[in-house]
PDB file of C-alpha atoms in Angstrom:
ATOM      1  CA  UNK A   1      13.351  -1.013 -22.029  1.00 44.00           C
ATOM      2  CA  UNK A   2       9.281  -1.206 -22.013  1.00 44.00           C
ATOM      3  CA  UNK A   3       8.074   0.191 -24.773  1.00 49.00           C
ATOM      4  CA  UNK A   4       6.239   3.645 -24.203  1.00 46.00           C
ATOM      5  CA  UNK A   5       3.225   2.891 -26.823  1.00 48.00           C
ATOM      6  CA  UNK A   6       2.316  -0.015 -24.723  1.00 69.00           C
ATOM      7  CA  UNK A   7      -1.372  -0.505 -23.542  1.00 81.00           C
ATOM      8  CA  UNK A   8      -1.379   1.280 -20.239  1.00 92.00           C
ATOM      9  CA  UNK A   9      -1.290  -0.875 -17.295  1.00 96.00           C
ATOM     10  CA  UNK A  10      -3.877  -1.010 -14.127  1.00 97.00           C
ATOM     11  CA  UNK A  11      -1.184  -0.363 -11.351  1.00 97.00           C
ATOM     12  CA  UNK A  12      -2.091  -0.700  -7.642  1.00 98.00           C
ATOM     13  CA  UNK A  13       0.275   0.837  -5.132  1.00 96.00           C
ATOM     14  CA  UNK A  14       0.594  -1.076  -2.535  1.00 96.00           C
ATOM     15  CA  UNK A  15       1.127   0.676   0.901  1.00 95.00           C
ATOM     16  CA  UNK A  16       1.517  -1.261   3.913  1.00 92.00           C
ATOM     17  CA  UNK A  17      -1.315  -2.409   6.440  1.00 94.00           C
ATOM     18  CA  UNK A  18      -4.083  -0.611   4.276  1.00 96.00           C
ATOM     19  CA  UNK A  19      -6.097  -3.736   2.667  1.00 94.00           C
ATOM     20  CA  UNK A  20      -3.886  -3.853   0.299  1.00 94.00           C
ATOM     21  CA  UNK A  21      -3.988  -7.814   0.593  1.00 92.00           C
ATOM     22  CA  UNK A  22      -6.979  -8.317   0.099  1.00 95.00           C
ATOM     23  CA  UNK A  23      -7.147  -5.814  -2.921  1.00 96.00           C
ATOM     24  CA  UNK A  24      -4.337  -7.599  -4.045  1.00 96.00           C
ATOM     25  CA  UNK A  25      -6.476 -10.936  -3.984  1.00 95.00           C
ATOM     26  CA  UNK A  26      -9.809  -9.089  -5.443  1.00 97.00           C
ATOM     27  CA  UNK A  27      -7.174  -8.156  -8.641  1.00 97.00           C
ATOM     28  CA  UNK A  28      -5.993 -11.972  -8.700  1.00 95.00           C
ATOM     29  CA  UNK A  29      -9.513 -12.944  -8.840  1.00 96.00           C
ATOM     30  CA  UNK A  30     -10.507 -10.523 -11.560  1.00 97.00           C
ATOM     31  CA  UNK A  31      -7.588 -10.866 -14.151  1.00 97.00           C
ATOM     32  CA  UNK A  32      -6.065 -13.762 -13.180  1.00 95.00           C
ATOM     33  CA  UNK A  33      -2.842 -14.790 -14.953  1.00 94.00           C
ATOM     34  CA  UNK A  34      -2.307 -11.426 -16.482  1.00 96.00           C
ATOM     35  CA  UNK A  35      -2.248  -9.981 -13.011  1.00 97.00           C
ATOM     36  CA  UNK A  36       1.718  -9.544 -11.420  1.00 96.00           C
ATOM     37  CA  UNK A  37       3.043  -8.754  -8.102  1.00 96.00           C
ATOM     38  CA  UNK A  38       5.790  -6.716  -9.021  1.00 94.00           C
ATOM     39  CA  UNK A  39       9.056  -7.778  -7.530  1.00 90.00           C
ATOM     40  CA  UNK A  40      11.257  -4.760  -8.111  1.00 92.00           C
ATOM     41  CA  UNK A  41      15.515  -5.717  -7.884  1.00 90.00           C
ATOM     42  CA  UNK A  42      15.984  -2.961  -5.942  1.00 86.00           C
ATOM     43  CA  UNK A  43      13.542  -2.469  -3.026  1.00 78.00           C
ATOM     44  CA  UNK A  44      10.879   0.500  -3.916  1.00 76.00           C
ATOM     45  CA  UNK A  45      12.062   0.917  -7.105  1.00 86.00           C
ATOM     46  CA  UNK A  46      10.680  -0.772  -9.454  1.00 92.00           C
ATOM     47  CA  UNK A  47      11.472   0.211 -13.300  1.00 93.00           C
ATOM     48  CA  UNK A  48      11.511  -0.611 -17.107  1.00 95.00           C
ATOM     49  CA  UNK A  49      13.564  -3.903 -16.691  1.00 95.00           C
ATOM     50  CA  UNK A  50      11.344  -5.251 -13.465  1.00 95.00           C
ATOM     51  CA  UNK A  51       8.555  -4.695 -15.661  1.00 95.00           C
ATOM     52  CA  UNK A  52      10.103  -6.507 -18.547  1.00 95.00           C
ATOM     53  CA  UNK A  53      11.149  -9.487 -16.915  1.00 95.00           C
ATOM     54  CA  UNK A  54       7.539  -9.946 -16.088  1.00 95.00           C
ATOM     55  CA  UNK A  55       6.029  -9.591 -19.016  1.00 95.00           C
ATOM     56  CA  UNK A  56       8.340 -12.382 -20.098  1.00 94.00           C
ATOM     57  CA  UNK A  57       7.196 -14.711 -16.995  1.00 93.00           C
ATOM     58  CA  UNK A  58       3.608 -13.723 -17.617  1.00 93.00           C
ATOM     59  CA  UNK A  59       3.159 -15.187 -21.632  1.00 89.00           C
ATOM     60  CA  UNK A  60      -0.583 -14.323 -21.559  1.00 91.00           C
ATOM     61  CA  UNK A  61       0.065 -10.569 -20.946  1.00 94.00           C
ATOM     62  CA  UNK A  62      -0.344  -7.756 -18.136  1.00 96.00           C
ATOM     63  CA  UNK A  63      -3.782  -5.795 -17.899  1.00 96.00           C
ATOM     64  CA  UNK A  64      -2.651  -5.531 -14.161  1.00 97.00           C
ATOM     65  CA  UNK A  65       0.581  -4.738 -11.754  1.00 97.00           C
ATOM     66  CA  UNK A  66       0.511  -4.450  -8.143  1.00 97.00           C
ATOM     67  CA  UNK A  67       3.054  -3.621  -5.718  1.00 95.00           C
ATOM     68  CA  UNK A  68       5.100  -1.525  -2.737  1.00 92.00           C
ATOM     69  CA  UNK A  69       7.910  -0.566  -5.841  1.00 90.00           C
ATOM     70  CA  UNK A  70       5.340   1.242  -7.648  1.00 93.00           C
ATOM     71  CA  UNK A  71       5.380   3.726  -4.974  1.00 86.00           C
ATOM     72  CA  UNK A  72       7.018   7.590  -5.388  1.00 75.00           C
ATOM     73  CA  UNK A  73       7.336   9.321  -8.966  1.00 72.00           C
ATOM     74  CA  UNK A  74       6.455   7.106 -12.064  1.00 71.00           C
ATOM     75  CA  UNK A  75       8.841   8.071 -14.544  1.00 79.00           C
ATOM     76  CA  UNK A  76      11.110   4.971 -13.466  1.00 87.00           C
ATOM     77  CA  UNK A  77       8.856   2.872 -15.884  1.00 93.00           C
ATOM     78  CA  UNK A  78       8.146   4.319 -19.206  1.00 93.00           C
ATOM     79  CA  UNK A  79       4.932   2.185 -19.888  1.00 94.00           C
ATOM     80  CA  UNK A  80       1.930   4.106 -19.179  1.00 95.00           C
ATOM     81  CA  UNK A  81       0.419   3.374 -15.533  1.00 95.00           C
ATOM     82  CA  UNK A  82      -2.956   3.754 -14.170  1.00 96.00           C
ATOM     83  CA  UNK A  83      -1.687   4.103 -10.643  1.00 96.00           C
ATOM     84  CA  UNK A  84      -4.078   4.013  -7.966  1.00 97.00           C
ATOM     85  CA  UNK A  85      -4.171   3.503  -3.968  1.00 98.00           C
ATOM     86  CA  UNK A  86      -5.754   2.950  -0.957  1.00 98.00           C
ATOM     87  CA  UNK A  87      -4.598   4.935   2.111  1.00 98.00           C
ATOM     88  CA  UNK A  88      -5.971   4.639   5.947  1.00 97.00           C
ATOM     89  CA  UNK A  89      -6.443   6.328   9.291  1.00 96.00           C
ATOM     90  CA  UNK A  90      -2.724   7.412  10.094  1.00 95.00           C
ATOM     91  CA  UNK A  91      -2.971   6.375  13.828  1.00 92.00           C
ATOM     92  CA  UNK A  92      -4.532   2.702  12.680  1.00 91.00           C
ATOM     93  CA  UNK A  93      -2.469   1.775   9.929  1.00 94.00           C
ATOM     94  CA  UNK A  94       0.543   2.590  12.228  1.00 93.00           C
ATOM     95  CA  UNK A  95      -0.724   0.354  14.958  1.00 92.00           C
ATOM     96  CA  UNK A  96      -1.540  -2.105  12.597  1.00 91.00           C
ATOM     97  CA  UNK A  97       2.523  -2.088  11.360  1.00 92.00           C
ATOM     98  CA  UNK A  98       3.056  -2.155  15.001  1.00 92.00           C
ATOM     99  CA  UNK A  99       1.358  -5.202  16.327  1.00 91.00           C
ATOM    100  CA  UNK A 100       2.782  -6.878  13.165  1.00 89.00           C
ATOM    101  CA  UNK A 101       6.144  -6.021  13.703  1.00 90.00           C
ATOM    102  CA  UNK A 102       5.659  -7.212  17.534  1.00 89.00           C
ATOM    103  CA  UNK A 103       3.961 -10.674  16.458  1.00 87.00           C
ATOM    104  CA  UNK A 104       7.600 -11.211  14.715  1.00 89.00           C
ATOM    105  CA  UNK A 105       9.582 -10.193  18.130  1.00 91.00           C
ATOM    106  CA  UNK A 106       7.583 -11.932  20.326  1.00 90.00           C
ATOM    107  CA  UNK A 107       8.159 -15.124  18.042  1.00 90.00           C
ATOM    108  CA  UNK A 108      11.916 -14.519  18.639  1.00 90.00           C
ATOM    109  CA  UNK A 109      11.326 -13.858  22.086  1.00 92.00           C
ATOM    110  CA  UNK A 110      11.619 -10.487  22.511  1.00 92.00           C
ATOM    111  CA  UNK A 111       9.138  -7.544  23.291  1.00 89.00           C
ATOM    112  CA  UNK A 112       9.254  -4.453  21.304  1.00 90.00           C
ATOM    113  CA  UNK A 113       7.441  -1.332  22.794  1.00 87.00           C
ATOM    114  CA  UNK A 114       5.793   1.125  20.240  1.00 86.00           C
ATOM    115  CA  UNK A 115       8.359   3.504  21.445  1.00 88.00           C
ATOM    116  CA  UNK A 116      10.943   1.324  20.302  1.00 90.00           C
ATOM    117  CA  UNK A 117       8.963   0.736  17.172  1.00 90.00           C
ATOM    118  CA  UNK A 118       8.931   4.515  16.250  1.00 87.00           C
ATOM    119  CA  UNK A 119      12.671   4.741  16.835  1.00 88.00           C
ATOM    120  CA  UNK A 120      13.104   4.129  13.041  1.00 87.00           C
ATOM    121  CA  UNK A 121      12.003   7.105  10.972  1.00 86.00           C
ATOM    122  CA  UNK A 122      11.297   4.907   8.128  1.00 85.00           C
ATOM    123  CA  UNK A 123       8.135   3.688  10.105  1.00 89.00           C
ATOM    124  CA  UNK A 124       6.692   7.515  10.890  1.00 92.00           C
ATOM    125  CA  UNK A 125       4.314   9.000   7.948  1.00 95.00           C
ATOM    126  CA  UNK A 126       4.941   5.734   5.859  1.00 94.00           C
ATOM    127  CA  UNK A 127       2.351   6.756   3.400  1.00 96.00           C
ATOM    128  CA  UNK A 128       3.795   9.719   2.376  1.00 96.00           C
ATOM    129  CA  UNK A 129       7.368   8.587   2.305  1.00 94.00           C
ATOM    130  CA  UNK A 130       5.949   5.928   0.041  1.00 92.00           C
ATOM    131  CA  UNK A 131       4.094   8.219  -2.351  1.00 94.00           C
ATOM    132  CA  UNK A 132       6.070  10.904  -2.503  1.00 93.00           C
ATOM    133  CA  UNK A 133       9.530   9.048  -2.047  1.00 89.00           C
ATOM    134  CA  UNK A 134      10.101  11.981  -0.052  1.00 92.00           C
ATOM    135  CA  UNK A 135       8.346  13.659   3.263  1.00 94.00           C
ATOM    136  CA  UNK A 136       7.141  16.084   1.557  1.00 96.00           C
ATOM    137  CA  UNK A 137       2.837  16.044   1.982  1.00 97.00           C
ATOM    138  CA  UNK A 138       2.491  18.383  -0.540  1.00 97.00           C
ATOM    139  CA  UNK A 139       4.473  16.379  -3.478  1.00 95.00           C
ATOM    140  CA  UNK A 140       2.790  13.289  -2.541  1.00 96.00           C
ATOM    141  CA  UNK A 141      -0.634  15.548  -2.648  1.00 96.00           C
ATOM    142  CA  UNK A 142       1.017  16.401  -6.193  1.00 95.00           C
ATOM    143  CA  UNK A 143       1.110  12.849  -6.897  1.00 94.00           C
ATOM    144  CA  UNK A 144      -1.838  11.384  -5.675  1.00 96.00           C
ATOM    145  CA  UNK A 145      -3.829  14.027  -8.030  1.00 95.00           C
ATOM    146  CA  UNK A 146      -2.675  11.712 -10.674  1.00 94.00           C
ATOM    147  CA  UNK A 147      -3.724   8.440  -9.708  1.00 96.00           C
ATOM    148  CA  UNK A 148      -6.903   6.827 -11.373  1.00 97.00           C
ATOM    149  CA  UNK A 149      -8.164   6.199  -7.758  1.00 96.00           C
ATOM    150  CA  UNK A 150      -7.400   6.660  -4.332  1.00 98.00           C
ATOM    151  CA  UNK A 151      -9.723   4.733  -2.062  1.00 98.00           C
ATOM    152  CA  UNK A 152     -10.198   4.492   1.852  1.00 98.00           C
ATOM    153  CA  UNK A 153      -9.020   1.166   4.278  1.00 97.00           C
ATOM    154  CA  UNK A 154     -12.049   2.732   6.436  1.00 96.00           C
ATOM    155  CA  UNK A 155     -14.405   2.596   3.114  1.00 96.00           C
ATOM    156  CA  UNK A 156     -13.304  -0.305   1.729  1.00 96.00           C
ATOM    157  CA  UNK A 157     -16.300  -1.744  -0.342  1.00 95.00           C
ATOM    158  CA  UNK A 158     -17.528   1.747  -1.474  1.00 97.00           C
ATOM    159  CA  UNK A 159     -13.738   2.330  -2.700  1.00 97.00           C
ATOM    160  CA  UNK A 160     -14.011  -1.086  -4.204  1.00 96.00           C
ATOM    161  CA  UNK A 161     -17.220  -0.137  -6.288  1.00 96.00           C
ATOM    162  CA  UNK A 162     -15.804   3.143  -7.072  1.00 96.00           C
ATOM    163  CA  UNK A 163     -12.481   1.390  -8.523  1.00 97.00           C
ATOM    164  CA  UNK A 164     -14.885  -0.633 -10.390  1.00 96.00           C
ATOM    165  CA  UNK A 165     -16.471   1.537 -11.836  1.00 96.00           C
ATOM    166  CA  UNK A 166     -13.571   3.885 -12.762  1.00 96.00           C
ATOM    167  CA  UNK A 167     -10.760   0.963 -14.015  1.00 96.00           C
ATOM    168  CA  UNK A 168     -13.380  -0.127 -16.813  1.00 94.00           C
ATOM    169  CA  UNK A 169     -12.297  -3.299 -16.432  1.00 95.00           C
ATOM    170  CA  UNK A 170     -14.718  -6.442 -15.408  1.00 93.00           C
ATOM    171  CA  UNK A 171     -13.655  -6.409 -11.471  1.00 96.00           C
ATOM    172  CA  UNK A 172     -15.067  -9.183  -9.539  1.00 94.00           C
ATOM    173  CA  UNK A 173     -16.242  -7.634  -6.044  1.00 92.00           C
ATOM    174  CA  UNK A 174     -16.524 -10.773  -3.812  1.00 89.00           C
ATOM    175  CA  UNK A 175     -13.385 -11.292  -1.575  1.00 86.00           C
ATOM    176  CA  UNK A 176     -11.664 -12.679   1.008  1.00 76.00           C
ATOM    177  CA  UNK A 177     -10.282 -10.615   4.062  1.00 76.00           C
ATOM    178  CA  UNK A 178      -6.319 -10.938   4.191  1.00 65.00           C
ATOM    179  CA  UNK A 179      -3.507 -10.520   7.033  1.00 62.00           C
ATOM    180  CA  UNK A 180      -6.295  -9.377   9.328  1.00 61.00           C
ATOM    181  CA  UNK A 181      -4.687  -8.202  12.886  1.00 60.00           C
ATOM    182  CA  UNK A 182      -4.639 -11.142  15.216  1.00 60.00           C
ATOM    183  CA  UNK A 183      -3.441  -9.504  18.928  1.00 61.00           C
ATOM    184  CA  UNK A 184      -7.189  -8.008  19.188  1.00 62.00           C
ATOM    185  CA  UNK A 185      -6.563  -7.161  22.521  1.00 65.00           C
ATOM    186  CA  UNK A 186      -2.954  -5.515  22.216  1.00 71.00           C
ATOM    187  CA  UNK A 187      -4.593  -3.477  19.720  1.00 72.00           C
ATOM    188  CA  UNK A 188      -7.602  -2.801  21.610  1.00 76.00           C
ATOM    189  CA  UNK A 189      -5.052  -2.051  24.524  1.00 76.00           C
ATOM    190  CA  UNK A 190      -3.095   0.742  22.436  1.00 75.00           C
ATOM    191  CA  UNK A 191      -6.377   1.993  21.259  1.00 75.00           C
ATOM    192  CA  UNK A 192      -7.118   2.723  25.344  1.00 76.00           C
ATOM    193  CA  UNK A 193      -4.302   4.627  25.976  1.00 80.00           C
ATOM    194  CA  UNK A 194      -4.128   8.206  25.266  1.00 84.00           C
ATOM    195  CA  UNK A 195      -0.589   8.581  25.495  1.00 86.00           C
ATOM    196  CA  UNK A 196       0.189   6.162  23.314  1.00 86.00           C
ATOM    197  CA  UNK A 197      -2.090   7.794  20.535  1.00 87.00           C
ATOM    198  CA  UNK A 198      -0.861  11.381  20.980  1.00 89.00           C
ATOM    199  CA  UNK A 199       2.590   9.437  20.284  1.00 90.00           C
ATOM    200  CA  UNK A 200       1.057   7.787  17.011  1.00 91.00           C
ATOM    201  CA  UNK A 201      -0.663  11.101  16.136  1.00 92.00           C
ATOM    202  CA  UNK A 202       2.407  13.332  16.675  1.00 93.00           C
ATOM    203  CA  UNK A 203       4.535  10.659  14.499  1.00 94.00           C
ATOM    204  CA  UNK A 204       2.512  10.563  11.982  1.00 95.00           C
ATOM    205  CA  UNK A 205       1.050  14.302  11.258  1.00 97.00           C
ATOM    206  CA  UNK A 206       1.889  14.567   7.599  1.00 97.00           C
ATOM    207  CA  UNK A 207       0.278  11.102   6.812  1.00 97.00           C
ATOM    208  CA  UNK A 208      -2.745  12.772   8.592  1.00 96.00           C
ATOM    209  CA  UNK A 209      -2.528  15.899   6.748  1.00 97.00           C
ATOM    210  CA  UNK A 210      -2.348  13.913   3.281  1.00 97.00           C
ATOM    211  CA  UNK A 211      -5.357  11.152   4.747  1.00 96.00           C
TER     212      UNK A 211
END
């Protein structure tokens, strides 16, 4: 077990296809070898033992853990966390899973429609499954009130100031863009169609209620 009078730890939740890449690299870049990726043994669940196998693999200590297992309530890890996020546009960041998800079909030569795509229900209002471990908008509302920080995909270097300024901690602000989409024109494509964003919308209404 961690033990509960440790330091608290910076701890960026990861959601999918909302920068969190290239945050990831800006945190690399600012604590270096006391920065993790947490690896959790069971997928989106990361707790006390994840944590302290990494502590053993990193010997010059954590100020910093980043991750999609740090998503949904906290009390899996008894070390204190300074959680904190970045959400985006429901519609985009849905798209954006999309055409990534496609890029990998068409490699194994298949097509996959965004109907298709939104067959799976794991893949509709991903940012509040993830924060709330639940679909319930108004727990994950519950829990975002106590993050450190929740910044914007669409505000990206203001959010990056403001988590700056809020972490205390000597954050390096230059960076590298990461996993940007590369089927421009599929997206561009989706972004034409109004049918196919009523269908993004209507998928993903609590994400926009929590965004």
């Amino acid at each position: 077990m961690a033990n509960v009078d440790a330091e608290p730890l910076l701890a960026f939740v990861h959601i999918n296809k909302t920068a969190g890449s290239t945050m990831k690299f800006v945190l690399r870049n600012s604590f270096c070898l006391q920065h993790c990726n947490l690896i959790a043994r069971v997928p989106d669940r990361a707790d006390d033992d994840d944590l302290a196998f990494a502590r053993r693999v990193h010997r010059f200590g954590l100020r910093c853990i980043s991750g999609h297992s740090l998503a949904g309530p906290a009390d899996r890890i008894s070390t204190p966390l300074r959680r904190f996020t970045i959400l985006r546009d429901p519609q985009k960041r849905c798209l954006s899973q999309y055409l990534h998800r496609q890029r990998a079909a068409a490699r194994s030569g298949r097509e996959l429609s965004i109907q298709e795509f939104l067959e799976d229900r794991g893949r509709r209002n991903r940012q509040t499954r993830m924060i709330a471990g639940t679909t319930d908008v108004e727990r994950a509302k519950r829990e975002l009130d106590d993050y450190l920080f929740v910044g914007l995909t669409e505000r990206f270097d203001e959010s990056l100031l403001a988590f700056a300024h809020l972490s205390g901690a000597p954050i390096r602000l230059e960076y590298q863009r990461r996993k940007v989409t590369k089927n421009v024109g599929d997206r561009e494509a989706v972004l034409a169609d109004p049918a196919t964003m009523r269908l993004l919308n209507e998928h993903n209404e609590l994400d926009r209620q929590l965004y």
